[in-house]
Each structure stands twice: as structure tokens, then as C-alpha cells.
mmCIF file of N, CA and C in Angstrom:
data_model
loop_
_atom_site.group_PDB
_atom_site.id
_atom_site.type_symbol
_atom_site.label_atom_id
_atom_site.label_comp_id
_atom_site.label_asym_id
_atom_site.label_seq_id
_atom_site.Cartn_x
_atom_site.Cartn_y
_atom_site.Cartn_z
ATOM 1 N N MET A 204 110.988 -38.774 -44.036
ATOM 2 C CA MET A 204 112.352 -38.389 -44.324
ATOM 3 C C MET A 204 113.067 -37.888 -43.083
ATOM 4 N N LYS A 205 112.321 -37.169 -42.252
ATOM 5 C CA LYS A 205 112.911 -36.615 -41.040
ATOM 6 C C LYS A 205 113.467 -37.714 -40.117
ATOM 7 N N PRO A 206 112.720 -38.814 -39.859
ATOM 8 C CA PRO A 206 113.261 -39.865 -39.001
ATOM 9 C C PRO A 206 114.518 -40.510 -39.594
ATOM 10 N N LEU A 207 114.548 -40.679 -40.913
ATOM 11 C CA LEU A 207 115.716 -41.261 -41.555
ATOM 12 C C LEU A 207 116.928 -40.345 -41.413
ATOM 13 N N PHE A 208 116.732 -39.049 -41.551
ATOM 14 C CA PHE A 208 117.804 -38.078 -41.371
ATOM 15 C C PHE A 208 118.336 -38.143 -39.932
ATOM 16 N N SER A 209 117.441 -38.265 -38.962
ATOM 17 C CA SER A 209 117.837 -38.355 -37.550
ATOM 18 C C SER A 209 118.682 -39.597 -37.299
ATOM 19 N N VAL A 210 118.321 -40.698 -37.933
ATOM 20 C CA VAL A 210 119.088 -41.932 -37.786
ATOM 21 C C VAL A 210 120.504 -41.735 -38.320
ATOM 22 N N TYR A 211 120.619 -41.098 -39.485
ATOM 23 C CA TYR A 211 121.952 -40.831 -40.053
ATOM 24 C C TYR A 211 122.782 -39.934 -39.140
ATOM 25 N N VAL A 212 122.182 -38.917 -38.605
ATOM 26 C CA VAL A 212 122.894 -38.003 -37.700
ATOM 27 C C VAL A 212 123.388 -38.761 -36.469
ATOM 28 N N VAL A 213 122.531 -39.586 -35.897
ATOM 29 C CA VAL A 213 122.917 -40.361 -34.711
ATOM 30 C C VAL A 213 124.061 -41.314 -35.053
ATOM 31 N N LEU A 214 123.975 -41.989 -36.191
ATOM 32 C CA LEU A 214 125.042 -42.903 -36.603
ATOM 33 C C LEU A 214 126.365 -42.169 -36.809
ATOM 34 N N ILE A 215 126.311 -41.050 -37.473
ATOM 35 C CA ILE A 215 127.531 -40.279 -37.727
ATOM 36 C C ILE A 215 128.138 -39.789 -36.416
ATOM 37 N N LEU A 216 127.316 -39.264 -35.531
ATOM 38 C CA LEU A 216 127.817 -38.777 -34.247
ATOM 39 C C LEU A 216 128.406 -39.897 -33.402
ATOM 40 N N SER A 217 127.793 -41.052 -33.424
ATOM 41 C CA SER A 217 128.324 -42.164 -32.632
ATOM 42 C C SER A 217 129.648 -42.659 -33.202
ATOM 43 N N MET A 218 129.799 -42.631 -34.529
ATOM 44 C CA MET A 218 131.067 -43.039 -35.141
ATOM 45 C C MET A 218 132.164 -42.039 -34.837
ATOM 46 N N ILE A 219 131.847 -40.772 -34.829
ATOM 47 C CA ILE A 219 132.841 -39.738 -34.541
ATOM 48 C C ILE A 219 133.290 -39.813 -33.092
ATOM 49 N N SER A 220 132.392 -40.144 -32.191
ATOM 50 C CA SER A 220 132.728 -40.157 -30.770
ATOM 51 C C SER A 220 133.520 -41.390 -30.362
ATOM 52 N N CYS A 221 133.600 -42.399 -31.197
ATOM 53 C CA CYS A 221 134.384 -43.586 -30.872
ATOM 54 C C CYS A 221 135.856 -43.251 -30.938
ATOM 55 N N SER A 222 136.598 -43.900 -30.080
ATOM 56 C CA SER A 222 138.044 -43.670 -30.102
ATOM 57 C C SER A 222 138.758 -44.967 -30.405
ATOM 58 N N ASN A 223 139.888 -44.858 -31.023
ATOM 59 C CA ASN A 223 140.728 -45.999 -31.317
ATOM 60 C C ASN A 223 141.763 -46.092 -30.207
ATOM 61 N N ASP A 224 141.618 -47.088 -29.336
ATOM 62 C CA ASP A 224 142.577 -47.194 -28.255
ATOM 63 C C ASP A 224 143.505 -48.381 -28.449
ATOM 64 N N ASP A 225 143.844 -48.681 -29.705
ATOM 65 C CA ASP A 225 144.826 -49.722 -29.978
ATOM 66 C C ASP A 225 146.189 -49.343 -29.439
ATOM 67 N N ASP A 226 146.488 -48.036 -29.369
ATOM 68 C CA ASP A 226 147.778 -47.569 -28.888
ATOM 69 C C ASP A 226 147.743 -47.242 -27.407
ATOM 70 N N SER A 227 146.664 -47.595 -26.741
ATOM 71 C CA SER A 227 146.526 -47.277 -25.324
ATOM 72 C C SER A 227 147.585 -48.001 -24.513
ATOM 73 N N ASN A 228 148.072 -47.338 -23.462
ATOM 74 C CA ASN A 228 149.063 -47.969 -22.600
ATOM 75 C C ASN A 228 148.463 -48.311 -21.248
ATOM 76 N N ASP A 229 147.130 -48.374 -21.127
ATOM 77 C CA ASP A 229 146.490 -48.659 -19.852
ATOM 78 C C ASP A 229 146.924 -50.006 -19.282
ATOM 79 N N ALA A 230 146.977 -51.031 -20.106
ATOM 80 C CA ALA A 230 147.356 -52.350 -19.608
ATOM 81 C C ALA A 230 148.803 -52.374 -19.165
ATOM 82 N N ILE A 231 149.652 -51.638 -19.838
ATOM 83 C CA ILE A 231 151.068 -51.594 -19.492
ATOM 84 C C ILE A 231 151.285 -50.783 -18.230
ATOM 85 N N ALA A 232 150.661 -49.628 -18.165
ATOM 86 C CA ALA A 232 150.936 -48.690 -17.096
ATOM 87 C C ALA A 232 150.084 -48.916 -15.860
ATOM 88 N N SER A 233 149.192 -49.896 -15.858
ATOM 89 C CA SER A 233 148.266 -50.060 -14.741
ATOM 90 C C SER A 233 148.978 -50.259 -13.414
ATOM 91 N N GLY A 234 150.175 -50.796 -13.398
ATOM 92 C CA GLY A 234 150.918 -50.969 -12.153
ATOM 93 C C GLY A 234 152.034 -49.972 -11.973
ATOM 94 N N LEU A 235 152.173 -49.031 -12.882
ATOM 95 C CA LEU A 235 153.287 -48.085 -12.836
ATOM 96 C C LEU A 235 153.021 -46.915 -11.891
ATOM 97 N N ASN A 236 151.777 -46.609 -11.653
ATOM 98 C CA ASN A 236 151.415 -45.455 -10.832
ATOM 99 C C ASN A 236 152.092 -45.521 -9.463
ATOM 100 N N GLY A 237 152.642 -44.400 -9.027
ATOM 101 C CA GLY A 237 153.255 -44.324 -7.705
ATOM 102 C C GLY A 237 154.758 -44.146 -7.757
ATOM 103 N N LYS A 238 155.382 -44.328 -6.588
ATOM 104 C CA LYS A 238 156.818 -44.038 -6.435
ATOM 105 C C LYS A 238 157.679 -45.266 -6.688
ATOM 106 N N TRP A 239 158.771 -45.020 -7.416
ATOM 107 C CA TRP A 239 159.750 -46.045 -7.753
ATOM 108 C C TRP A 239 161.146 -45.507 -7.448
ATOM 109 N N ASN A 240 161.962 -46.315 -6.784
ATOM 110 C CA ASN A 240 163.341 -45.944 -6.465
ATOM 111 C C ASN A 240 164.280 -46.446 -7.547
ATOM 112 N N LEU A 241 165.130 -45.558 -8.060
ATOM 113 C CA LEU A 241 166.177 -45.990 -8.975
ATOM 114 C C LEU A 241 167.219 -46.686 -8.098
ATOM 115 N N VAL A 242 167.431 -47.994 -8.311
ATOM 116 C CA VAL A 242 168.330 -48.758 -7.443
ATOM 117 C C VAL A 242 169.641 -49.149 -8.114
ATOM 118 N N ASN A 243 169.666 -49.182 -9.455
ATOM 119 C CA ASN A 243 170.905 -49.550 -10.136
ATOM 120 C C ASN A 243 170.929 -48.972 -11.537
ATOM 121 N N ILE A 244 172.103 -48.534 -11.926
ATOM 122 C CA ILE A 244 172.332 -48.116 -13.305
ATOM 123 C C ILE A 244 173.631 -48.778 -13.749
ATOM 124 N N SER A 245 173.586 -49.394 -14.932
ATOM 125 C CA SER A 245 174.773 -50.087 -15.431
ATOM 126 C C SER A 245 174.862 -49.924 -16.938
ATOM 127 N N GLY A 246 176.049 -50.209 -17.454
ATOM 128 C CA GLY A 246 176.259 -50.156 -18.895
ATOM 129 C C GLY A 246 176.903 -48.880 -19.343
ATOM 130 N N GLY A 247 176.495 -48.430 -20.503
ATOM 131 C CA GLY A 247 177.104 -47.250 -21.092
ATOM 132 C C GLY A 247 178.440 -47.589 -21.725
ATOM 133 N N PHE A 248 179.004 -46.625 -22.389
ATOM 134 C CA PHE A 248 180.269 -46.827 -23.096
ATOM 135 C C PHE A 248 181.395 -47.205 -22.128
ATOM 136 N N THR A 249 181.370 -46.635 -20.917
ATOM 137 C CA THR A 249 182.430 -46.906 -19.936
ATOM 138 C C THR A 249 182.154 -48.108 -19.056
ATOM 139 N N GLY A 250 180.969 -48.688 -19.159
ATOM 140 C CA GLY A 250 180.657 -49.895 -18.405
ATOM 141 C C GLY A 250 180.459 -49.669 -16.916
ATOM 142 N N ILE A 251 179.696 -48.662 -16.545
ATOM 143 C CA ILE A 251 179.480 -48.397 -15.123
ATOM 144 C C ILE A 251 178.518 -49.422 -14.521
ATOM 145 N N ASP A 252 178.558 -49.543 -13.220
ATOM 146 C CA ASP A 252 177.618 -50.371 -12.470
ATOM 147 C C ASP A 252 177.514 -49.759 -11.089
ATOM 148 N N HIS A 253 176.448 -48.992 -10.863
ATOM 149 C CA HIS A 253 176.313 -48.257 -9.603
ATOM 150 C C HIS A 253 174.954 -48.512 -8.965
ATOM 151 N N ASP A 254 174.981 -48.814 -7.660
ATOM 152 C CA ASP A 254 173.758 -48.981 -6.880
ATOM 153 C C ASP A 254 173.448 -47.687 -6.147
ATOM 154 N N PHE A 255 172.161 -47.375 -6.035
ATOM 155 C CA PHE A 255 171.692 -46.214 -5.279
ATOM 156 C C PHE A 255 170.851 -46.702 -4.104
ATOM 157 N N ALA A 256 170.969 -46.029 -2.967
ATOM 158 C CA ALA A 256 170.130 -46.338 -1.811
ATOM 159 C C ALA A 256 168.706 -45.874 -2.092
ATOM 160 N N ASN A 257 167.739 -46.580 -1.535
ATOM 161 C CA ASN A 257 166.340 -46.155 -1.672
ATOM 162 C C ASN A 257 166.189 -44.717 -1.203
ATOM 163 N N GLY A 258 165.448 -43.931 -1.978
ATOM 164 C CA GLY A 258 165.202 -42.542 -1.627
ATOM 165 C C GLY A 258 166.172 -41.562 -2.257
ATOM 166 N N THR A 259 167.287 -42.053 -2.801
ATOM 167 C CA THR A 259 168.247 -41.145 -3.437
ATOM 168 C C THR A 259 167.655 -40.554 -4.702
ATOM 169 N N ILE A 260 167.092 -41.412 -5.552
ATOM 170 C CA ILE A 260 166.443 -40.969 -6.789
ATOM 171 C C ILE A 260 165.093 -41.668 -6.867
ATOM 172 N N VAL A 261 164.025 -40.880 -6.873
ATOM 173 C CA VAL A 261 162.671 -41.428 -6.879
ATOM 174 C C VAL A 261 161.910 -40.864 -8.071
ATOM 175 N N TRP A 262 161.293 -41.755 -8.832
ATOM 176 C CA TRP A 262 160.406 -41.362 -9.923
ATOM 177 C C TRP A 262 158.984 -41.661 -9.463
ATOM 178 N N ASP A 263 158.130 -40.656 -9.458
ATOM 179 C CA ASP A 263 156.742 -40.788 -9.015
ATOM 180 C C ASP A 263 155.830 -40.616 -10.230
ATOM 181 N N PHE A 264 155.250 -41.736 -10.691
ATOM 182 C CA PHE A 264 154.421 -41.734 -11.893
ATOM 183 C C PHE A 264 152.979 -41.400 -11.538
ATOM 184 N N ASN A 265 152.380 -40.533 -12.338
ATOM 185 C CA ASN A 265 150.962 -40.192 -12.218
ATOM 186 C C ASN A 265 150.302 -40.609 -13.525
ATOM 187 N N GLU A 266 149.596 -41.733 -13.497
ATOM 188 C CA GLU A 266 148.976 -42.259 -14.715
ATOM 189 C C GLU A 266 147.801 -41.414 -15.196
ATOM 190 N N THR A 267 147.204 -40.649 -14.300
ATOM 191 C CA THR A 267 146.054 -39.838 -14.683
ATOM 192 C C THR A 267 146.438 -38.770 -15.686
ATOM 193 N N ASN A 268 147.554 -38.085 -15.442
ATOM 194 C CA ASN A 268 147.958 -37.022 -16.371
ATOM 195 C C ASN A 268 149.241 -37.358 -17.130
ATOM 196 N N ASN A 269 149.683 -38.619 -17.058
ATOM 197 C CA ASN A 269 150.878 -39.102 -17.768
ATOM 198 C C ASN A 269 152.103 -38.233 -17.503
ATOM 199 N N THR A 270 152.370 -38.004 -16.224
ATOM 200 C CA THR A 270 153.583 -37.289 -15.835
ATOM 201 C C THR A 270 154.374 -38.138 -14.855
ATOM 202 N N VAL A 271 155.664 -37.875 -14.820
ATOM 203 C CA VAL A 271 156.531 -38.487 -13.826
ATOM 204 C C VAL A 271 157.306 -37.353 -13.157
ATOM 205 N N THR A 272 157.267 -37.341 -11.826
ATOM 206 C CA THR A 272 157.999 -36.342 -11.059
ATOM 207 C C THR A 272 159.244 -37.012 -10.509
ATOM 208 N N VAL A 273 160.397 -36.484 -10.899
ATOM 209 C CA VAL A 273 161.682 -37.037 -10.477
ATOM 210 C C VAL A 273 162.212 -36.210 -9.313
ATOM 211 N N THR A 274 162.558 -36.913 -8.235
ATOM 212 C CA THR A 274 163.251 -36.283 -7.104
ATOM 213 C C THR A 274 164.642 -36.896 -7.080
ATOM 214 N N ASN A 275 165.631 -36.104 -7.457
ATOM 215 C CA ASN A 275 166.991 -36.592 -7.604
ATOM 216 C C ASN A 275 167.867 -35.952 -6.533
ATOM 217 N N ASN A 276 168.253 -36.752 -5.538
ATOM 218 C CA ASN A 276 169.106 -36.290 -4.446
ATOM 219 C C ASN A 276 170.540 -36.782 -4.584
ATOM 220 N N ASN A 277 170.907 -37.251 -5.758
ATOM 221 C CA ASN A 277 172.279 -37.707 -5.991
ATOM 222 C C ASN A 277 173.197 -36.497 -6.052
ATOM 223 N N THR A 278 174.224 -36.476 -5.220
ATOM 224 C CA THR A 278 175.169 -35.357 -5.197
ATOM 225 C C THR A 278 176.477 -35.687 -5.896
ATOM 226 N N ASP A 279 176.650 -36.936 -6.315
ATOM 227 C CA ASP A 279 177.869 -37.348 -7.001
ATOM 228 C C ASP A 279 177.711 -37.094 -8.502
ATOM 229 N N THR A 280 178.308 -36.026 -8.984
ATOM 230 C CA THR A 280 178.151 -35.643 -10.390
ATOM 231 C C THR A 280 178.913 -36.549 -11.355
ATOM 232 N N THR A 281 179.730 -37.460 -10.834
ATOM 233 C CA THR A 281 180.468 -38.371 -11.712
ATOM 234 C C THR A 281 179.653 -39.597 -12.091
ATOM 235 N N ILE A 282 178.484 -39.753 -11.465
ATOM 236 C CA ILE A 282 177.633 -40.911 -11.718
ATOM 237 C C ILE A 282 176.394 -40.467 -12.496
ATOM 238 N N SER A 283 176.143 -41.119 -13.618
ATOM 239 C CA SER A 283 174.955 -40.803 -14.409
ATOM 240 C C SER A 283 173.712 -41.213 -13.627
ATOM 241 N N ASP A 284 172.722 -40.325 -13.603
ATOM 242 C CA ASP A 284 171.488 -40.632 -12.874
ATOM 243 C C ASP A 284 170.254 -40.307 -13.712
ATOM 244 N N ILE A 285 170.395 -40.247 -14.991
ATOM 245 C CA ILE A 285 169.355 -40.129 -16.015
ATOM 246 C C ILE A 285 168.712 -38.751 -16.090
ATOM 247 N N LEU A 286 167.964 -38.342 -15.063
ATOM 248 C CA LEU A 286 167.233 -37.070 -15.133
ATOM 249 C C LEU A 286 167.410 -36.259 -13.852
ATOM 250 N N PRO A 287 167.496 -34.935 -13.993
ATOM 251 C CA PRO A 287 167.489 -34.087 -12.790
ATOM 252 C C PRO A 287 166.068 -33.995 -12.222
ATOM 253 N N SER A 288 165.953 -33.462 -11.028
ATOM 254 C CA SER A 288 164.639 -33.274 -10.418
ATOM 255 C C SER A 288 163.760 -32.430 -11.330
ATOM 256 N N GLY A 289 162.488 -32.793 -11.404
ATOM 257 C CA GLY A 289 161.535 -32.056 -12.229
ATOM 258 C C GLY A 289 160.352 -32.932 -12.574
ATOM 259 N N THR A 290 159.408 -32.357 -13.273
ATOM 260 C CA THR A 290 158.225 -33.095 -13.716
ATOM 261 C C THR A 290 158.249 -33.189 -15.234
ATOM 262 N N TYR A 291 158.048 -34.393 -15.731
ATOM 263 C CA TYR A 291 158.167 -34.685 -17.156
ATOM 264 C C TYR A 291 156.930 -35.436 -17.640
ATOM 265 N N SER A 292 156.613 -35.286 -18.910
ATOM 266 C CA SER A 292 155.561 -36.100 -19.514
ATOM 267 C C SER A 292 156.162 -37.455 -19.860
ATOM 268 N N TYR A 293 155.314 -38.474 -19.892
ATOM 269 C CA TYR A 293 155.800 -39.795 -20.285
ATOM 270 C C TYR A 293 154.709 -40.559 -21.017
ATOM 271 N N SER A 294 155.141 -41.559 -21.757
ATOM 272 C CA SER A 294 154.224 -42.502 -22.382
ATOM 273 C C SER A 294 154.956 -43.814 -22.574
ATOM 274 N N ILE A 295 154.197 -44.849 -22.781
ATOM 275 C CA ILE A 295 154.761 -46.155 -23.086
ATOM 276 C C ILE A 295 154.188 -46.571 -24.420
ATOM 277 N N VAL A 296 155.055 -46.861 -25.360
ATOM 278 C CA VAL A 296 154.604 -47.261 -26.688
ATOM 279 C C VAL A 296 154.959 -48.722 -26.916
ATOM 280 N N ASP A 297 154.175 -49.356 -27.742
ATOM 281 C CA ASP A 297 154.383 -50.756 -28.078
ATOM 282 C C ASP A 297 154.744 -50.823 -29.552
ATOM 283 N N LYS A 298 155.988 -51.135 -29.830
ATOM 284 C CA LYS A 298 156.464 -51.253 -31.215
ATOM 285 C C LYS A 298 156.810 -52.708 -31.479
ATOM 286 N N GLU A 299 155.961 -53.357 -32.248
ATOM 287 C CA GLU A 299 156.175 -54.751 -32.619
ATOM 288 C C GLU A 299 156.431 -55.617 -31.388
ATOM 289 N N SER A 300 155.557 -55.505 -30.392
ATOM 290 C CA SER A 300 155.606 -56.274 -29.149
ATOM 291 C C SER A 300 156.776 -55.915 -28.238
ATOM 292 N N ILE A 301 157.450 -54.825 -28.519
ATOM 293 C CA ILE A 301 158.512 -54.329 -27.638
ATOM 294 C C ILE A 301 158.032 -53.002 -27.069
ATOM 295 N N LYS A 302 157.946 -52.938 -25.749
ATOM 296 C CA LYS A 302 157.481 -51.719 -25.099
ATOM 297 C C LYS A 302 158.664 -50.783 -24.863
ATOM 298 N N GLU A 303 158.435 -49.498 -25.101
ATOM 299 C CA GLU A 303 159.478 -48.491 -24.913
ATOM 300 C C GLU A 303 158.928 -47.359 -24.068
ATOM 301 N N LEU A 304 159.780 -46.809 -23.193
ATOM 302 C CA LEU A 304 159.399 -45.693 -22.339
ATOM 303 C C LEU A 304 159.878 -44.395 -22.972
ATOM 304 N N ILE A 305 158.949 -43.475 -23.173
ATOM 305 C CA ILE A 305 159.249 -42.159 -23.726
ATOM 306 C C ILE A 305 159.071 -41.144 -22.598
ATOM 307 N N VAL A 306 160.116 -40.368 -22.301
ATOM 308 C CA VAL A 306 160.034 -39.324 -21.283
ATOM 309 C C VAL A 306 160.416 -38.008 -21.949
ATOM 310 N N ASN A 307 159.508 -37.036 -21.883
ATOM 311 C CA ASN A 307 159.698 -35.738 -22.547
ATOM 312 C C ASN A 307 160.089 -35.896 -24.009
ATOM 313 N N ASP A 308 159.388 -36.767 -24.696
ATOM 314 C CA ASP A 308 159.588 -37.025 -26.122
ATOM 315 C C ASP A 308 160.944 -37.641 -26.451
ATOM 316 N N ILE A 309 161.637 -38.190 -25.462
ATOM 317 C CA ILE A 309 162.915 -38.864 -25.689
ATOM 318 C C ILE A 309 162.737 -40.338 -25.352
ATOM 319 N N ASN A 310 163.072 -41.198 -26.307
ATOM 320 C CA ASN A 310 162.982 -42.635 -26.090
ATOM 321 C C ASN A 310 164.088 -43.046 -25.127
ATOM 322 N N ARG A 311 163.693 -43.523 -23.947
ATOM 323 C CA ARG A 311 164.655 -43.929 -22.916
ATOM 324 C C ARG A 311 165.063 -45.382 -23.044
ATOM 325 N N GLY A 312 164.423 -46.140 -23.924
ATOM 326 C CA GLY A 312 164.797 -47.531 -24.145
ATOM 327 C C GLY A 312 163.629 -48.477 -23.944
ATOM 328 N N THR A 313 163.922 -49.766 -24.043
ATOM 329 C CA THR A 313 162.885 -50.766 -23.866
ATOM 330 C C THR A 313 162.438 -50.785 -22.411
ATOM 331 N N PHE A 314 161.197 -51.181 -22.209
ATOM 332 C CA PHE A 314 160.566 -51.113 -20.901
ATOM 333 C C PHE A 314 160.032 -52.483 -20.534
ATOM 334 N N GLU A 315 160.495 -53.014 -19.395
ATOM 335 C CA GLU A 315 160.005 -54.293 -18.890
ATOM 336 C C GLU A 315 159.549 -54.080 -17.460
ATOM 337 N N MET A 316 158.419 -54.698 -17.103
ATOM 338 C CA MET A 316 157.876 -54.480 -15.771
ATOM 339 C C MET A 316 157.402 -55.772 -15.138
ATOM 340 N N THR A 317 157.689 -55.908 -13.823
ATOM 341 C CA THR A 317 157.104 -56.954 -12.997
ATOM 342 C C THR A 317 156.332 -56.247 -11.891
ATOM 343 N N ASN A 318 155.840 -56.979 -10.926
ATOM 344 C CA ASN A 318 155.038 -56.381 -9.859
ATOM 345 C C ASN A 318 155.787 -55.320 -9.065
ATOM 346 N N ASP A 319 157.043 -55.563 -8.757
ATOM 347 C CA ASP A 319 157.767 -54.635 -7.885
ATOM 348 C C ASP A 319 159.043 -54.069 -8.509
ATOM 349 N N GLU A 320 159.197 -54.233 -9.815
ATOM 350 C CA GLU A 320 160.418 -53.764 -10.473
ATOM 351 C C GLU A 320 160.118 -53.420 -11.925
ATOM 352 N N PHE A 321 160.782 -52.376 -12.417
ATOM 353 C CA PHE A 321 160.774 -52.162 -13.857
ATOM 354 C C PHE A 321 162.170 -51.769 -14.306
ATOM 355 N N ILE A 322 162.449 -52.095 -15.557
ATOM 356 C CA ILE A 322 163.784 -51.901 -16.127
ATOM 357 C C ILE A 322 163.651 -51.128 -17.421
ATOM 358 N N ILE A 323 164.483 -50.112 -17.553
ATOM 359 C CA ILE A 323 164.632 -49.389 -18.813
ATOM 360 C C ILE A 323 165.978 -49.833 -19.372
ATOM 361 N N ASN A 324 165.974 -50.319 -20.599
ATOM 362 C CA ASN A 324 167.201 -50.859 -21.168
ATOM 363 C C ASN A 324 167.484 -50.213 -22.517
ATOM 364 N N GLU A 325 168.586 -49.508 -22.600
ATOM 365 C CA GLU A 325 169.017 -48.937 -23.879
ATOM 366 C C GLU A 325 170.427 -49.409 -24.228
ATOM 367 N N GLN A 326 170.795 -50.575 -23.700
ATOM 368 C CA GLN A 326 172.128 -51.119 -23.947
ATOM 369 C C GLN A 326 172.352 -51.481 -25.408
ATOM 370 N N PHE A 327 171.274 -51.692 -26.155
ATOM 371 C CA PHE A 327 171.414 -52.019 -27.571
ATOM 372 C C PHE A 327 172.075 -50.886 -28.350
ATOM 373 N N ARG A 328 172.110 -49.677 -27.765
ATOM 374 C CA ARG A 328 172.795 -48.551 -28.414
ATOM 375 C C ARG A 328 173.860 -47.957 -27.487
ATOM 376 N N ASP A 329 174.573 -48.850 -26.783
ATOM 377 C CA ASP A 329 175.616 -48.464 -25.833
ATOM 378 C C ASP A 329 175.104 -47.535 -24.750
ATOM 379 N N GLY A 330 173.858 -47.709 -24.409
ATOM 380 C CA GLY A 330 173.255 -46.899 -23.353
ATOM 381 C C GLY A 330 173.261 -47.647 -22.032
ATOM 382 N N PHE A 331 172.356 -47.266 -21.171
ATOM 383 C CA PHE A 331 172.316 -47.791 -19.827
ATOM 384 C C PHE A 331 171.177 -48.775 -19.629
ATOM 385 N N ARG A 332 171.323 -49.576 -18.619
ATOM 386 C CA ARG A 332 170.253 -50.440 -18.093
ATOM 387 C C ARG A 332 169.944 -49.875 -16.713
ATOM 388 N N VAL A 333 168.693 -49.440 -16.510
ATOM 389 C CA VAL A 333 168.305 -48.764 -15.278
ATOM 390 C C VAL A 333 167.216 -49.582 -14.594
ATOM 391 N N VAL A 334 167.440 -49.885 -13.313
ATOM 392 C CA VAL A 334 166.501 -50.728 -12.561
ATOM 393 C C VAL A 334 165.828 -49.877 -11.485
ATOM 394 N N PHE A 335 164.494 -49.982 -11.421
ATOM 395 C CA PHE A 335 163.687 -49.286 -10.412
ATOM 396 C C PHE A 335 162.936 -50.321 -9.591
ATOM 397 N N ARG A 336 162.775 -50.038 -8.305
ATOM 398 C CA ARG A 336 161.970 -50.895 -7.424
ATOM 399 C C ARG A 336 161.072 -50.061 -6.544
ATOM 400 N N ARG A 337 159.963 -50.647 -6.136
ATOM 401 C CA ARG A 337 159.023 -49.965 -5.224
ATOM 402 C C ARG A 337 159.654 -49.767 -3.867
#
């Protein structure tokens, strides 16, 4: 009886220790780590279209602890630049094959990524389209 009990304990412990990583964002975020320059913001209710020089606004993603550190050197308060300087939590969720970027529990819009560029798009709700490049 003792060996059978041990088998059950091992089975139960192994089942408890398994994790469900269906919601994992590792495949999405694998290229996100590091610094990204906000280079363009467009859209919104007023229809803005503004380019930023590299280094003006930088988002530095840390995939290990799921944080993004924003360095915002934009001094023009009339131009929307999304977030002030600071460190924020982030995640990428996949909803019905549409990826969305969540920063500090706020959905920033759909998320599309290529090797050297990613785009956050919330134009579907009169929001902005924001382009970042390495």
C-alpha cells in the first residue's frame, strides 16, 4: 500500500507543478527586449501626425520582469507622447489572434511587430497609431 500511496503523491505533485502557458507572451515578446524610439504618432480625434527624432522618447523593455522604462524628453506639451518618464508594467495579450499591448493595466491598442519596428494602434476607437523603431 505504501508504494501505491507514494505513486499517487508523486502524480498529484507533478500535476500541481505543471503550468498552463497558453497565455504566454514569450513568442510575441522575444524580440521586444531593449530600447525602442517612438518615431511617429498619428491619428486621434484631431488627426495629428508628428515625427519624433530618435532619442526624444525611448521605451526600454525588460522581458525578464515585464517592465518598460520610458524616457520622455519631449518638451512640447501640445503634442501627445503617450506616457511620461517612468517605469511601468506591461504585458501582451492575444485575443482571438489579435495581439494587444497592456501598459499599467491600460489597453494601449493592437500590437504589431517586425524585426525593427512595432506599432501600437488604437485608431479603431479614435485613438492614436504609434510607431517605434530600434
